[in-house]
Amino acid sequence: MPENNGDHTKTTLQRTLEKSHDFDVKAVFLRANQMTKANFATLIQACIVLVVVFVIIGAITQPYITVHDDGSFTIQHQSFIEIATVFVVSPLITGLYMLGLSHARKTPRTVFALFDYIPLIFLLALTQLVNSILMQLGLVLLIIPGLYFWMATSFSLMLVADKSLTPLKAILLSCRVFNAYWGQITALFMIMAVLAITIPLTLGLSLIWIMPLYFSLIGVLYEKLIGGEQVRTEAKPKERNESSFDA
């Protein structure tokens, strides 16, 4: 889609919300794949750290799991454990997303950047908790709303970390960005879902590539659709305690 002269003065986010981007699904996926190749060592190290954290959390929670004769199980203090897990994991997942974004911006960082967002733990955890609630409610009502919220909120943690938005504003803006190009983004998620099918078929070996690829893909999408420009939330004249996206 050609861009007119006025588009040159608009931010990446403005062009996204106006649906004036040229979005090539194949090109985006190939770029993410190439980025994964170029930065594989850093990405896989960060992914390993995240997996180890999950393993440690699993080991800690194991004494609270009761397995019944019929194969079902219950978890004591389940709500507390889930919330604690979100607080521990959300800054690390954000760090992985931001590693993918830094590669998309051609400013590679080391694996230690994974821990850069621990100071934002409360904002990130709150964002992730709201995301989880929305997704679970969607899955309870119908499967499609749950899948929608899973995909539509993909950029929310990055918006909190990169743009210093509040959790609510980050979630709403993430949904607006997804809605603008929902078809193309859904196609990319479907490609990742097909690749995920290979994980059990390869006894988990394909996860070594698929996991870094996922974070690279989200980084490429974020940079293409939101970019590095500041998202302003300026108060409107004659309005108090209200703000809006200047987008």
Short mmCIF file of C-alpha atoms in Angstrom, two decimals:
data_model
loop_
_atom_site.label_atom_id
_atom_site.label_comp_id
_atom_site.label_asym_id
_atom_site.label_seq_id
_atom_site.Cartn_x
_atom_site.Cartn_y
_atom_site.Cartn_z
CA MET A 1 0.00 0.00 0.00
CA PRO A 2 1.66 3.29 -1.05
CA GLU A 3 2.16 5.96 1.56
CA ASN A 4 1.40 9.60 0.77
CA ASN A 5 3.62 12.49 1.75
CA GLY A 6 1.62 13.17 4.89
CA ASP A 7 2.50 9.71 6.20
CA HIS A 8 6.14 10.74 6.59
CA THR A 9 5.20 13.05 9.48
CA LYS A 10 3.17 10.37 11.26
CA THR A 11 4.52 7.93 13.81
CA THR A 12 4.62 4.20 13.22
CA LEU A 13 1.74 3.75 15.66
CA GLN A 14 -0.40 6.36 13.91
CA ARG A 15 0.08 4.62 10.56
CA THR A 16 -0.81 1.31 12.19
CA LEU A 17 -4.05 2.59 13.68
CA GLU A 18 -4.90 4.12 10.30
CA LYS A 19 -4.11 0.76 8.64
CA SER A 20 -1.71 2.37 6.18
CA HIS A 21 1.17 -0.11 6.60
CA ASP A 22 2.24 -2.54 3.91
CA PHE A 23 2.06 -5.77 5.95
CA ASP A 24 3.65 -8.81 4.30
CA VAL A 25 3.17 -11.89 6.51
CA LYS A 26 5.88 -13.88 4.76
CA ALA A 27 8.41 -11.04 4.99
CA VAL A 28 7.73 -10.53 8.71
CA PHE A 29 8.13 -14.23 9.46
CA LEU A 30 11.32 -14.55 7.41
CA ARG A 31 12.82 -11.53 9.16
CA ALA A 32 12.00 -13.03 12.57
CA ASN A 33 13.57 -16.31 11.49
CA GLN A 34 16.70 -14.52 10.28
CA MET A 35 16.93 -12.57 13.54
CA THR A 36 16.69 -15.82 15.48
CA LYS A 37 19.62 -17.22 13.50
CA ALA A 38 21.71 -14.10 14.04
CA ASN A 39 21.01 -13.86 17.78
CA PHE A 40 20.38 -17.49 18.65
CA ALA A 41 22.98 -17.78 21.43
CA THR A 42 21.54 -14.88 23.44
CA LEU A 43 17.93 -15.89 22.89
CA ILE A 44 18.40 -19.56 23.78
CA GLN A 45 20.32 -18.66 26.94
CA ALA A 46 17.49 -16.36 28.01
CA CYS A 47 14.93 -19.06 27.21
CA ILE A 48 16.88 -21.59 29.27
CA VAL A 49 16.87 -19.20 32.24
CA LEU A 50 13.08 -18.87 31.95
CA VAL A 51 12.61 -22.65 31.71
CA VAL A 52 14.84 -23.19 34.76
CA VAL A 53 12.74 -20.68 36.72
CA PHE A 54 9.58 -22.62 35.79
CA VAL A 55 11.24 -25.88 36.86
CA ILE A 56 12.19 -24.35 40.22
CA ILE A 57 8.64 -23.06 40.71
CA GLY A 58 7.32 -26.52 39.86
CA ALA A 59 9.63 -28.13 42.40
CA ILE A 60 8.56 -25.67 45.09
CA THR A 61 4.85 -26.23 44.44
CA GLN A 62 5.06 -30.03 44.16
CA PRO A 63 4.40 -30.66 47.89
CA TYR A 64 1.11 -28.76 47.52
CA ILE A 65 -0.16 -31.00 44.69
CA THR A 66 -2.42 -33.92 45.58
CA VAL A 67 -3.01 -36.59 42.92
CA HIS A 68 -6.26 -38.55 43.24
CA ASP A 69 -6.98 -42.15 42.28
CA ASP A 70 -8.87 -41.12 39.14
CA GLY A 71 -5.82 -39.25 37.84
CA SER A 72 -7.10 -35.78 38.65
CA PHE A 73 -5.23 -33.50 40.99
CA THR A 74 -5.77 -30.52 43.25
CA ILE A 75 -3.37 -27.78 44.26
CA GLN A 76 -3.48 -26.34 47.76
CA HIS A 77 -3.32 -22.54 47.91
CA GLN A 78 -3.65 -22.53 44.11
CA SER A 79 -4.60 -18.85 43.79
CA PHE A 80 -1.66 -17.73 45.91
CA ILE A 81 0.75 -19.93 43.96
CA GLU A 82 -0.54 -18.64 40.61
CA ILE A 83 -0.23 -14.99 41.68
CA ALA A 84 3.26 -15.56 43.10
CA THR A 85 4.28 -17.26 39.84
CA VAL A 86 3.05 -14.28 37.82
CA PHE A 87 5.11 -11.90 39.97
CA VAL A 88 8.24 -14.00 39.48
CA VAL A 89 7.84 -14.76 35.79
CA SER A 90 6.32 -11.60 34.25
CA PRO A 91 9.52 -9.46 34.44
CA LEU A 92 11.52 -12.31 32.88
CA ILE A 93 9.04 -12.86 30.05
CA THR A 94 9.08 -9.11 29.46
CA GLY A 95 12.87 -9.24 29.32
CA LEU A 96 12.68 -11.92 26.63
CA TYR A 97 10.18 -9.89 24.62
CA MET A 98 12.46 -6.86 24.90
CA LEU A 99 15.47 -8.93 23.77
CA GLY A 100 13.53 -9.75 20.62
CA LEU A 101 12.66 -6.07 20.23
CA SER A 102 16.27 -4.97 20.70
CA HIS A 103 17.31 -7.31 17.90
CA ALA A 104 14.55 -5.88 15.68
CA ARG A 105 15.94 -2.41 16.42
CA LYS A 106 19.46 -3.67 15.65
CA THR A 107 20.69 -2.92 19.17
CA PRO A 108 21.63 -6.40 20.44
CA ARG A 109 21.97 -6.90 24.18
CA THR A 110 23.33 -9.64 26.41
CA VAL A 111 21.32 -12.28 28.21
CA PHE A 112 21.57 -10.23 31.41
CA ALA A 113 19.08 -7.78 29.90
CA LEU A 114 16.52 -10.42 30.87
CA PHE A 115 16.60 -9.01 34.40
CA ASP A 116 16.37 -5.31 33.48
CA TYR A 117 12.63 -5.11 34.12
CA ILE A 118 12.53 -6.50 37.65
CA PRO A 119 12.04 -2.92 39.00
CA LEU A 120 8.73 -2.88 37.07
CA ILE A 121 7.59 -6.12 38.70
CA PHE A 122 4.34 -4.74 40.15
CA LEU A 123 3.17 -3.04 36.94
CA LEU A 124 4.16 -6.02 34.80
CA ALA A 125 2.56 -8.54 37.16
CA LEU A 126 -0.66 -6.53 37.26
CA THR A 127 -0.68 -6.36 33.46
CA GLN A 128 -0.14 -10.10 33.18
CA LEU A 129 -2.81 -10.86 35.78
CA VAL A 130 -5.39 -8.80 33.88
CA ASN A 131 -4.33 -10.49 30.63
CA SER A 132 -4.77 -13.92 32.23
CA ILE A 133 -8.19 -13.04 33.65
CA LEU A 134 -9.39 -11.78 30.26
CA MET A 135 -8.11 -14.89 28.50
CA GLN A 136 -9.62 -17.28 31.05
CA LEU A 137 -12.98 -15.50 30.94
CA GLY A 138 -12.88 -15.70 27.16
CA LEU A 139 -12.13 -19.42 27.25
CA VAL A 140 -14.97 -20.03 29.71
CA LEU A 141 -17.49 -18.17 27.53
CA LEU A 142 -16.24 -19.42 24.18
CA ILE A 143 -12.86 -20.53 22.88
CA ILE A 144 -12.57 -17.77 20.27
CA PRO A 145 -12.74 -14.81 22.74
CA GLY A 146 -10.03 -16.47 24.82
CA LEU A 147 -7.80 -16.87 21.78
CA TYR A 148 -8.52 -13.27 20.81
CA PHE A 149 -7.36 -11.90 24.17
CA TRP A 150 -4.29 -14.16 24.10
CA MET A 151 -3.20 -12.69 20.77
CA ALA A 152 -4.52 -9.15 21.22
CA THR A 153 -2.68 -8.54 24.51
CA SER A 154 0.67 -9.79 23.17
CA PHE A 155 2.19 -6.30 23.13
CA SER A 156 0.92 -5.14 26.53
CA LEU A 157 3.96 -6.12 28.64
CA MET A 158 6.28 -4.49 26.11
CA LEU A 159 4.22 -1.30 26.10
CA VAL A 160 4.57 -1.08 29.88
CA ALA A 161 8.33 -1.62 29.67
CA ASP A 162 9.08 0.35 26.50
CA LYS A 163 6.54 3.19 26.63
CA SER A 164 5.95 3.44 30.40
CA LEU A 165 2.20 3.02 29.95
CA THR A 166 -0.09 1.96 32.77
CA PRO A 167 -1.36 -1.64 32.59
CA LEU A 168 -4.85 -0.63 31.44
CA LYS A 169 -3.59 1.73 28.73
CA ALA A 170 -1.05 -0.86 27.57
CA ILE A 171 -3.72 -3.56 27.26
CA LEU A 172 -6.15 -1.28 25.43
CA LEU A 173 -3.50 -0.04 23.01
CA SER A 174 -2.26 -3.58 22.39
CA CYS A 175 -5.80 -4.60 21.45
CA ARG A 176 -6.16 -1.60 19.12
CA VAL A 177 -2.92 -2.49 17.36
CA PHE A 178 -4.01 -6.12 16.99
CA ASN A 179 -7.43 -5.09 15.67
CA ALA A 180 -5.82 -2.98 12.93
CA TYR A 181 -4.05 -6.00 11.41
CA TRP A 182 -5.82 -8.91 13.07
CA GLY A 183 -5.80 -11.07 9.93
CA GLN A 184 -2.05 -10.87 9.35
CA ILE A 185 -1.15 -11.24 13.03
CA THR A 186 -3.50 -14.20 13.41
CA ALA A 187 -1.86 -15.83 10.39
CA LEU A 188 1.54 -15.51 12.06
CA PHE A 189 0.20 -17.01 15.29
CA MET A 190 -1.27 -19.87 13.27
CA ILE A 191 2.15 -20.53 11.73
CA MET A 192 3.64 -20.67 15.22
CA ALA A 193 0.84 -23.02 16.32
CA VAL A 194 1.62 -25.37 13.43
CA LEU A 195 5.30 -25.30 14.37
CA ALA A 196 4.35 -26.03 17.99
CA ILE A 197 2.77 -29.30 16.84
CA THR A 198 6.28 -30.53 16.04
CA ILE A 199 7.40 -30.17 19.69
CA PRO A 200 5.97 -33.49 20.94
CA LEU A 201 6.80 -35.16 17.62
CA THR A 202 10.49 -34.27 18.08
CA LEU A 203 10.49 -35.06 21.81
CA GLY A 204 10.85 -31.36 22.56
CA LEU A 205 13.90 -30.75 20.37
CA SER A 206 12.13 -28.31 18.04
CA LEU A 207 11.33 -26.12 21.07
CA ILE A 208 15.01 -25.12 21.01
CA TRP A 209 14.26 -23.13 17.85
CA ILE A 210 10.56 -22.37 18.19
CA MET A 211 10.80 -20.64 21.58
CA PRO A 212 13.46 -18.07 20.51
CA LEU A 213 11.62 -17.65 17.20
CA TYR A 214 8.41 -16.70 19.01
CA PHE A 215 10.07 -13.90 20.97
CA SER A 216 11.85 -12.67 17.84
CA LEU A 217 8.54 -12.61 15.97
CA ILE A 218 6.80 -10.56 18.66
CA GLY A 219 9.76 -8.16 18.64
CA VAL A 220 9.52 -7.72 14.86
CA LEU A 221 5.76 -7.16 15.05
CA TYR A 222 6.11 -4.61 17.84
CA GLU A 223 8.76 -2.63 15.98
CA LYS A 224 6.78 -2.72 12.72
CA LEU A 225 3.41 -1.76 14.20
CA ILE A 226 4.33 0.39 17.24
CA GLY A 227 7.93 1.47 16.71
CA GLY A 228 10.28 3.39 18.92
CA GLU A 229 8.52 6.74 18.99
CA GLN A 230 7.11 7.95 22.28
CA VAL A 231 3.44 7.26 22.92
CA ARG A 232 2.07 10.46 24.42
CA THR A 233 -0.80 10.60 26.85
CA GLU A 234 -1.50 14.30 27.02
CA ALA A 235 -4.43 15.84 28.84
CA LYS A 236 -7.03 17.47 26.66
CA PRO A 237 -7.90 21.13 27.21
CA LYS A 238 -10.89 21.75 29.48
CA GLU A 239 -10.71 18.19 30.78
CA ARG A 240 -9.35 17.22 34.15
CA ASN A 241 -7.94 13.90 35.23
CA GLU A 242 -8.43 12.50 31.73
CA SER A 243 -5.92 11.53 29.10
CA SER A 244 -5.95 10.11 25.60
CA PHE A 245 -3.49 8.52 23.23
CA ASP A 246 -2.03 11.01 20.79
CA ALA A 247 -2.10 8.50 18.01
#
